[in-house]
PDB file of C-alpha atoms and ligand atoms in Angstrom:
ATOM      1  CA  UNK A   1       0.000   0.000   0.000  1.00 78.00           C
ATOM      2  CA  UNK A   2       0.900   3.661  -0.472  1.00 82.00           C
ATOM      3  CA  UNK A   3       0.865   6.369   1.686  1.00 79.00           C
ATOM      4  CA  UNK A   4      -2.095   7.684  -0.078  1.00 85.00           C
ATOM      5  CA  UNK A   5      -3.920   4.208   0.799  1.00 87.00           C
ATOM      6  CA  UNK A   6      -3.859   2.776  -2.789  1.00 91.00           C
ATOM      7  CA  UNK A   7      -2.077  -0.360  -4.277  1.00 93.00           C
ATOM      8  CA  UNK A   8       1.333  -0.141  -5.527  1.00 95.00           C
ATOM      9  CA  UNK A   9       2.004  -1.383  -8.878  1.00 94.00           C
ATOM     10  CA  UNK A  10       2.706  -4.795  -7.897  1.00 95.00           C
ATOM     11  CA  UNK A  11       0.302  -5.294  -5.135  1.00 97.00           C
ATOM     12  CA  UNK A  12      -2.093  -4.375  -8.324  1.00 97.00           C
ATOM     13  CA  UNK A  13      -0.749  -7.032 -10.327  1.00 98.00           C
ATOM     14  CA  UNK A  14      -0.596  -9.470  -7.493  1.00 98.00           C
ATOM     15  CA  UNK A  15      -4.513  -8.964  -7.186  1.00 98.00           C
ATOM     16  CA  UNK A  16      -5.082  -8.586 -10.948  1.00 98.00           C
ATOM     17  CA  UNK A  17      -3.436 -12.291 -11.497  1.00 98.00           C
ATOM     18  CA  UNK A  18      -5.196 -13.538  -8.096  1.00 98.00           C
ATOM     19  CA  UNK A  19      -8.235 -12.797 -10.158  1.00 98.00           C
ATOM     20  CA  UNK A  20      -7.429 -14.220 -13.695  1.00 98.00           C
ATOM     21  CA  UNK A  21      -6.522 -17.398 -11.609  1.00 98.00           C
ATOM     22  CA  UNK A  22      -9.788 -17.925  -9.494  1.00 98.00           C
ATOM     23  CA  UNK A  23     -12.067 -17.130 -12.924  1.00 98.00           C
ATOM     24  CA  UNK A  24     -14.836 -19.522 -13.978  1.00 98.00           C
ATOM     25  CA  UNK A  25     -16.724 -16.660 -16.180  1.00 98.00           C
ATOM     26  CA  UNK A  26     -16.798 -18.980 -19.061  1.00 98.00           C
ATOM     27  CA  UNK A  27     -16.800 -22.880 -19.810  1.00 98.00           C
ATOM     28  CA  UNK A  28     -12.735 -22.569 -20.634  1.00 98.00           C
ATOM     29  CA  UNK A  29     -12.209 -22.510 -17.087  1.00 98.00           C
ATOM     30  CA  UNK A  30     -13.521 -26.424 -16.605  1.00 98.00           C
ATOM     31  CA  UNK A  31     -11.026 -27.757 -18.883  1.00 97.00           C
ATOM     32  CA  UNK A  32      -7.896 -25.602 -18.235  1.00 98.00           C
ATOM     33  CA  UNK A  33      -4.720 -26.705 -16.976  1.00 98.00           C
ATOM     34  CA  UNK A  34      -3.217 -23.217 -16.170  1.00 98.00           C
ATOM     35  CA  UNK A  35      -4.654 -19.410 -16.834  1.00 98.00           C
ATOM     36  CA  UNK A  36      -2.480 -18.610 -19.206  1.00 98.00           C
ATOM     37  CA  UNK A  37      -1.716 -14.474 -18.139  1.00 98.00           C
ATOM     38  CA  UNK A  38       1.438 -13.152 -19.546  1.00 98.00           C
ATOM     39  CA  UNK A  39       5.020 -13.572 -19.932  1.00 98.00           C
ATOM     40  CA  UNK A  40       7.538 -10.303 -20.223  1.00 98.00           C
ATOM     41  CA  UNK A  41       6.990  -6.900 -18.198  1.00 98.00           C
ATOM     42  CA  UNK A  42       5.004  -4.804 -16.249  1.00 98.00           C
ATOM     43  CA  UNK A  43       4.284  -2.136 -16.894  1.00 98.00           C
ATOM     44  CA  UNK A  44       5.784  -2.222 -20.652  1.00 98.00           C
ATOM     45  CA  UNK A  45       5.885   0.131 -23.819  1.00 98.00           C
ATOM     46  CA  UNK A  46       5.331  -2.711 -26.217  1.00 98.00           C
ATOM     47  CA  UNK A  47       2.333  -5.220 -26.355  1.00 98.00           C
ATOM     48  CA  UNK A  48       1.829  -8.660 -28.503  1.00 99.00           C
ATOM     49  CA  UNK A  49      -1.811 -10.020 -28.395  1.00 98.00           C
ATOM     50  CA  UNK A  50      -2.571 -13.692 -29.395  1.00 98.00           C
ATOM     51  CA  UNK A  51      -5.498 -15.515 -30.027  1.00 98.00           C
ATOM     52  CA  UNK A  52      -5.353 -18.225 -26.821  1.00 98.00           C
ATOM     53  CA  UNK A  53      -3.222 -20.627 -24.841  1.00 98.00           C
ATOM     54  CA  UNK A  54      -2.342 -23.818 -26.952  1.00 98.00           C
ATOM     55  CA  UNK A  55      -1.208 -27.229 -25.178  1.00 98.00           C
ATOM     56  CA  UNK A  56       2.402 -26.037 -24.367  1.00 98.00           C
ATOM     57  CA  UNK A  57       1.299 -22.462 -23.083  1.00 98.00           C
ATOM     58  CA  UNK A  58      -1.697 -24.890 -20.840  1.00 98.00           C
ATOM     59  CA  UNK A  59       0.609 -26.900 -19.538  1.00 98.00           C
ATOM     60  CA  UNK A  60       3.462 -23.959 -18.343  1.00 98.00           C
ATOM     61  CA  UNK A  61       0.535 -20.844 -17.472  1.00 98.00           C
ATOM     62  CA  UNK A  62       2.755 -19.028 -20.186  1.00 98.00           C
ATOM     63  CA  UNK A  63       1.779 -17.434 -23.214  1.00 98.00           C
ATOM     64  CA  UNK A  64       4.043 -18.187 -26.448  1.00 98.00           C
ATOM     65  CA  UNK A  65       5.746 -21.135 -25.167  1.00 98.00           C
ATOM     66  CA  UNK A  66       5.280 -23.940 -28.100  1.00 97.00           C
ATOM     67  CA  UNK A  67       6.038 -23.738 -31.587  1.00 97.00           C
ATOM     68  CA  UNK A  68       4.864 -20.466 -32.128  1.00 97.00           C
ATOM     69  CA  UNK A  69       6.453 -18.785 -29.616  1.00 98.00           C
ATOM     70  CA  UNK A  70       9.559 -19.658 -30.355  1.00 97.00           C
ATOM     71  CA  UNK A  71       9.515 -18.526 -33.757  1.00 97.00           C
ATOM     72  CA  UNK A  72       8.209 -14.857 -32.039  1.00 98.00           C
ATOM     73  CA  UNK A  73      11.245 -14.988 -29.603  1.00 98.00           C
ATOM     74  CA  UNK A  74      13.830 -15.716 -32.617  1.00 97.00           C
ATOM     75  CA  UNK A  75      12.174 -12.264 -34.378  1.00 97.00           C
ATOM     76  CA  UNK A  76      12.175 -10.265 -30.745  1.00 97.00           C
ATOM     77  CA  UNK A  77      15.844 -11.410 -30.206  1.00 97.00           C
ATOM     78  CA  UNK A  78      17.054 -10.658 -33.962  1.00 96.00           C
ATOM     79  CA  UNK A  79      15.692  -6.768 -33.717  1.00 97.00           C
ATOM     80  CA  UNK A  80      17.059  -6.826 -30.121  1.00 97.00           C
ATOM     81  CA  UNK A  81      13.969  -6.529 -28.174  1.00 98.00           C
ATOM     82  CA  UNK A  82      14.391  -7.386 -24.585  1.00 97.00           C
ATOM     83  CA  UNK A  83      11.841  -9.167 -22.123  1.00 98.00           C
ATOM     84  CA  UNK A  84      11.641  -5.753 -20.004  1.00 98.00           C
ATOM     85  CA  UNK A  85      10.550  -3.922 -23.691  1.00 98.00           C
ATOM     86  CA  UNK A  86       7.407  -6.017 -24.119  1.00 98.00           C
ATOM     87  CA  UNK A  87       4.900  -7.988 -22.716  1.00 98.00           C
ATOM     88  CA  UNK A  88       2.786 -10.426 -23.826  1.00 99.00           C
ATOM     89  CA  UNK A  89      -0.762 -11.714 -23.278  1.00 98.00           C
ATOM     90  CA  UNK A  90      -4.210 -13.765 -25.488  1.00 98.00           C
ATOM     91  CA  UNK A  91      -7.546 -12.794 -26.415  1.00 98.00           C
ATOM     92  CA  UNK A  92      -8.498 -15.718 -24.441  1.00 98.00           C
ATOM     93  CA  UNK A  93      -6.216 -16.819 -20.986  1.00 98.00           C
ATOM     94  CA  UNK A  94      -7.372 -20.610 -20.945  1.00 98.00           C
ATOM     95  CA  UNK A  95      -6.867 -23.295 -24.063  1.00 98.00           C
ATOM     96  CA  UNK A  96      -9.958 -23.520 -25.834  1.00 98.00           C
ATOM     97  CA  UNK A  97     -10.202 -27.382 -26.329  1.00 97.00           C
ATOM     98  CA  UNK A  98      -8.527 -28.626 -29.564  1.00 95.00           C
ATOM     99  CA  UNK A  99      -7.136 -25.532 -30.364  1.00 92.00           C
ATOM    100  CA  UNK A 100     -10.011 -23.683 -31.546  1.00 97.00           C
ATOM    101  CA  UNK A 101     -10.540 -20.502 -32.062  1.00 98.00           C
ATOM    102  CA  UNK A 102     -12.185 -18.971 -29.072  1.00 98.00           C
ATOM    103  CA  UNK A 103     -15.856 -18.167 -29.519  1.00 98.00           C
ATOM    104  CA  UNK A 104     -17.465 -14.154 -29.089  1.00 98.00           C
ATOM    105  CA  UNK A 105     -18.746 -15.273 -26.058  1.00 98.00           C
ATOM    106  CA  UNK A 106     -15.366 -16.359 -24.916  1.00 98.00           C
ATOM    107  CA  UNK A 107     -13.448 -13.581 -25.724  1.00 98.00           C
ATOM    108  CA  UNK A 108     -16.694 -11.581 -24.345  1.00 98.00           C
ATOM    109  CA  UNK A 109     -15.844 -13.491 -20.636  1.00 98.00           C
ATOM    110  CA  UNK A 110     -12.409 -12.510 -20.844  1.00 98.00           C
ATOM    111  CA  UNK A 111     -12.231  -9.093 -21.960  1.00 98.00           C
ATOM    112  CA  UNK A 112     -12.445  -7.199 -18.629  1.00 98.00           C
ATOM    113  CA  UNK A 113      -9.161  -8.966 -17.527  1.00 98.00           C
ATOM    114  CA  UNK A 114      -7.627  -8.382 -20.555  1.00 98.00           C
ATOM    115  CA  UNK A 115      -9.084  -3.961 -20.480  1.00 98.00           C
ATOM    116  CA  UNK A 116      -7.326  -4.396 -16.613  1.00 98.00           C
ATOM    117  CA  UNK A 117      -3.930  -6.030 -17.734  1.00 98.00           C
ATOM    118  CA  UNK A 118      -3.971  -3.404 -20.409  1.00 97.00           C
ATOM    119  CA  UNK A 119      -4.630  -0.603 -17.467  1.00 97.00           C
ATOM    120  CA  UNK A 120      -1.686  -2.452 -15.881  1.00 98.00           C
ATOM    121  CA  UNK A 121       0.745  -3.020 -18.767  1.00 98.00           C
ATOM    122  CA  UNK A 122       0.199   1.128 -20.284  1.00 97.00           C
ATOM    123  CA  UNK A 123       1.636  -0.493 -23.450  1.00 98.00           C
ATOM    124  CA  UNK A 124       2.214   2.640 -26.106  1.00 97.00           C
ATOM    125  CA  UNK A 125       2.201   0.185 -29.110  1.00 98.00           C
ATOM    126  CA  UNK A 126       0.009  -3.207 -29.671  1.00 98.00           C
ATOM    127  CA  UNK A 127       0.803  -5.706 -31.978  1.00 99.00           C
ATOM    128  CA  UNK A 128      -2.096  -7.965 -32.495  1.00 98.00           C
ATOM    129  CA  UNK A 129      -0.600 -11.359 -33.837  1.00 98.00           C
ATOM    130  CA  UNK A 130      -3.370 -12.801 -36.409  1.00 98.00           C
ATOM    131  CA  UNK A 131      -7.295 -12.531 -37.783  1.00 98.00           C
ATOM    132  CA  UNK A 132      -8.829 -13.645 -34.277  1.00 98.00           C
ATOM    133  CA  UNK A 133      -6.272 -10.915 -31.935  1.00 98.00           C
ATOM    134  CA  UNK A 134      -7.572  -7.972 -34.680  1.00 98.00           C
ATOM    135  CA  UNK A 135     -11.297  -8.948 -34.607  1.00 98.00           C
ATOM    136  CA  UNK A 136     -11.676  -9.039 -31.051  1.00 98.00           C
ATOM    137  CA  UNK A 137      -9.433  -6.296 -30.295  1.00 97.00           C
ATOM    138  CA  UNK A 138     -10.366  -3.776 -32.591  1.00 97.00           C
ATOM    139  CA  UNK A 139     -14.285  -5.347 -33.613  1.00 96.00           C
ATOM    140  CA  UNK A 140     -12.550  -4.798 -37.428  1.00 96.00           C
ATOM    141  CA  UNK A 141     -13.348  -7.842 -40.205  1.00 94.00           C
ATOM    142  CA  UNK A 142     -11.150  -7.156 -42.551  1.00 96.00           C
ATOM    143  CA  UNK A 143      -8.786 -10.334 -43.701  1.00 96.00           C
ATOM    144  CA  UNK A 144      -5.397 -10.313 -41.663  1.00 97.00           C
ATOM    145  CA  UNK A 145      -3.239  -9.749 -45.058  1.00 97.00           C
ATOM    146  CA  UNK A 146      -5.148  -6.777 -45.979  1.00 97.00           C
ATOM    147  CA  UNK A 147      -4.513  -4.817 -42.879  1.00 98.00           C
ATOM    148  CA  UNK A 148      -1.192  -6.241 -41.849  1.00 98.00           C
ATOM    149  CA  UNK A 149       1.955  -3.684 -41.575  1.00 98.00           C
ATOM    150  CA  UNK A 150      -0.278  -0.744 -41.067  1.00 98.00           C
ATOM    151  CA  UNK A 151      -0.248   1.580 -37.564  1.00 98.00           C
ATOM    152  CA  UNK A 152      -3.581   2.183 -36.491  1.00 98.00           C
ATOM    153  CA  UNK A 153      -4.182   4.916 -34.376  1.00 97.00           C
ATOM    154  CA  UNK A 154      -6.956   4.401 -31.258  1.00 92.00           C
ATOM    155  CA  UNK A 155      -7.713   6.514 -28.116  1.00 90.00           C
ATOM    156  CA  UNK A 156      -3.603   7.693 -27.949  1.00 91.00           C
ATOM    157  CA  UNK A 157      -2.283   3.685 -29.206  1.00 94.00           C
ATOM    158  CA  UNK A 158      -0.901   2.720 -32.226  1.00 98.00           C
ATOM    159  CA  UNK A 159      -2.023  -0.850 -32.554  1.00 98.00           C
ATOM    160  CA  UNK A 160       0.041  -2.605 -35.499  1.00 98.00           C
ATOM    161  CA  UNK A 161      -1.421  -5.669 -36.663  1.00 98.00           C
ATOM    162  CA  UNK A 162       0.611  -8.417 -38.389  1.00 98.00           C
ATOM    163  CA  UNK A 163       0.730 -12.543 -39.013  1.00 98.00           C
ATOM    164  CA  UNK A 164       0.048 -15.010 -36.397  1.00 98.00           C
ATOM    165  CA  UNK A 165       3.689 -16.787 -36.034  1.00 98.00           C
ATOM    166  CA  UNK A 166       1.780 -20.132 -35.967  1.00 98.00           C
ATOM    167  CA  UNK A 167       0.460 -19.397 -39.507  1.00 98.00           C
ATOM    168  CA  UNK A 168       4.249 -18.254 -40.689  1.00 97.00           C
ATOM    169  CA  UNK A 169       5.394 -21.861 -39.662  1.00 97.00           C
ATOM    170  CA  UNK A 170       2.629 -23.121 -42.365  1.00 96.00           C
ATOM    171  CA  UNK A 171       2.488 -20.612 -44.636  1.00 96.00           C
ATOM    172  CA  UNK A 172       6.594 -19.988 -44.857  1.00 94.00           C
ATOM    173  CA  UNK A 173       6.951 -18.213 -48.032  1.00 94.00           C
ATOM    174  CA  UNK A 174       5.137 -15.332 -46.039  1.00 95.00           C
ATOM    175  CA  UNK A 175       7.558 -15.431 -43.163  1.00 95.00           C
ATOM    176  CA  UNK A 176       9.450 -12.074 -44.499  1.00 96.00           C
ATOM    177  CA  UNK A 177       5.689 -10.008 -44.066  1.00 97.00           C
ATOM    178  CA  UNK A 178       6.007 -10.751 -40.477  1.00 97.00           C
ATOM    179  CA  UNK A 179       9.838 -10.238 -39.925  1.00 97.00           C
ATOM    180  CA  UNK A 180       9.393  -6.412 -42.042  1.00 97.00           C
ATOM    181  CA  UNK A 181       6.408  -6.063 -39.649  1.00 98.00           C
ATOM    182  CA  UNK A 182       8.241  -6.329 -36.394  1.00 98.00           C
ATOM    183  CA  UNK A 183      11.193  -4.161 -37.907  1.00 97.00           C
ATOM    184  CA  UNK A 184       8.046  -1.815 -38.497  1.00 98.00           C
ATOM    185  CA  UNK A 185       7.853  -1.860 -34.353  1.00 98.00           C
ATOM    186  CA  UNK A 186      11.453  -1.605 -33.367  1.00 98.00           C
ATOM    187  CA  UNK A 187      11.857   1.614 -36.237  1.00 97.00           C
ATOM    188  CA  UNK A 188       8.557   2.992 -34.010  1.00 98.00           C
ATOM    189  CA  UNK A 189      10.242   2.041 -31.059  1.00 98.00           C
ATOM    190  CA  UNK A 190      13.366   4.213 -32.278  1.00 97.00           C
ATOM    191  CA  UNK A 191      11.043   7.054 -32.905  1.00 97.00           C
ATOM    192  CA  UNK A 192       9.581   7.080 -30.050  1.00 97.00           C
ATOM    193  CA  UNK A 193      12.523   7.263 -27.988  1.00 97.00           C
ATOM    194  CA  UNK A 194      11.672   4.067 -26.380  1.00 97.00           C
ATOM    195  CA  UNK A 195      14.765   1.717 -27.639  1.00 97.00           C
ATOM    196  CA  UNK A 196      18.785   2.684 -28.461  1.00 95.00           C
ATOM    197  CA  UNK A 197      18.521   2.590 -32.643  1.00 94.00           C
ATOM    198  CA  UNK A 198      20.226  -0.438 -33.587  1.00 92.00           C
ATOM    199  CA  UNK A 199      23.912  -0.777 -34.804  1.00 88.00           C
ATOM    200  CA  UNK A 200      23.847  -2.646 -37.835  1.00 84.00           C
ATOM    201  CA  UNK A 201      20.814  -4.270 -39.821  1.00 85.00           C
ATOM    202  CA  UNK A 202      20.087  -7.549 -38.194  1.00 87.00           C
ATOM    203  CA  UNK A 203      19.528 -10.884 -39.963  1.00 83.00           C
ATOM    204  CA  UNK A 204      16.421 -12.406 -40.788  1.00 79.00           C
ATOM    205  CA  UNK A 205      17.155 -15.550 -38.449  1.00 81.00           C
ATOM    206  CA  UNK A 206      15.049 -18.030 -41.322  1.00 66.00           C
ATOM    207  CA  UNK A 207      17.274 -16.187 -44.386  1.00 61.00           C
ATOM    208  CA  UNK A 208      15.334 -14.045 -46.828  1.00 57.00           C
ATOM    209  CA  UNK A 209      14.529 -16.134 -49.861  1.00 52.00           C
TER     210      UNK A 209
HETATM  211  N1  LIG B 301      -0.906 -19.064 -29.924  1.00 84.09           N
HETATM  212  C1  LIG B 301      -1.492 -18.009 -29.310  1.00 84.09           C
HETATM  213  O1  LIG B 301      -2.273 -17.284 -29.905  1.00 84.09           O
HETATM  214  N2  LIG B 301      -1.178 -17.776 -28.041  1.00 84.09           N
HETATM  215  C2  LIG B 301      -0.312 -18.517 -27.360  1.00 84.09           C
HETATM  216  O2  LIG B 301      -0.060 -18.209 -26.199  1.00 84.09           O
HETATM  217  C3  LIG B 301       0.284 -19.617 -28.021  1.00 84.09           C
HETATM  218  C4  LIG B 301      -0.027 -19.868 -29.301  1.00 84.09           C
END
């Protein structure tokens, strides 16, 4: 507690995470291994949004753990992006069964933890990683490669959305939309004052071709 009576930063995550853990507003809940909350910093300049836990990310409570997230974490450490630089969190916080995408109703349930981590995080720039992170985010319904590697500006954000990494591993000849896309973020980062610039071009870790 402050002086002033009010949480401190952490006691407001503590309570914020107590919450996500005890949830049962939706049927996700029943099956769940772990909520699945975050992984990175708080608060944080820099914000990736996925759709919803898969098996690996169940089984740990971490977001981006599995196949997916390791293809993200190759692209964050090429551009130089450190764990205390972002943060990152799901439409949804528990696996919906067999992978699927989580319903309206779903993301519905979830969406006042995800508005508080949000409060929590103060991200300046949201990346929403595929079709399902931009629909419920932003309510848009416009097809993920139309809109992809464009800043949109919201309420004093600037929300970038881009690829899901789990669609680059089966759609590879795309991979270089999604690397150009997260160069898009560390150049804003740059701009922003938010990151050093960087001191020589770094590699696309899967090669260019
Ligand atoms: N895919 C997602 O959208 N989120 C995860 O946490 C893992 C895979």
């Amino acid at each position: 507690m402050t002086e002033q009576g009010k949480l401190t930063d952490q006691e407001a995550w503590q309570q914020f995470v107590q919450g996500c853990q005890a949830c049962q507003r939706c049927s996700l809940s029943q099956s769940r291994r772990h909520v699945v909350i975050s992984r990175g910093a708080v608060p944080a300049p820099l914000m990736f949004i996925g759709e919803g836990p898969g098996a690996d990310e169940d089984a740990q409570g971490i977001p981006f753990v599995g196949a997916a997230g390791k293809l993200l974490d190759l692209l964050l450490v090429a551009y130089d992006l450190k764990p205390d630089m972002y943060h990152i969190a799901n439409i949804v916080k528990c696996r919906p069964p067999q992978n699927r995408v989580p319903t309206p109703e779903e993301a519905k349930s979830c969406r006042p933890w995800l508005a508080r981590q949000f409060q929590l995080v103060r991200p300046k720039l949201i990346v929403l990683l595929g079709a399902t992170a931009y629909k419920y985010f932003t309510g848009g319904t416009e097809g993920i490669s139309k809109i992809r590697g464009q800043w949109i500006e919201k309420s004093g954000y600037l929300i970038l959305p881009t690829y899901h990494p789990a669609y680059i591993l089966r759609n590879n000849n795309e991979r270089v939309r999604l690397w150009d896309d997260i160069g898009m973020v560390r150049d804003k980062l740059e701009e922003l004052g938010l990151v050093e610039p960087l001191q020589h071009q770094p590699d696309m870790p899967l090669g260019r071709s």
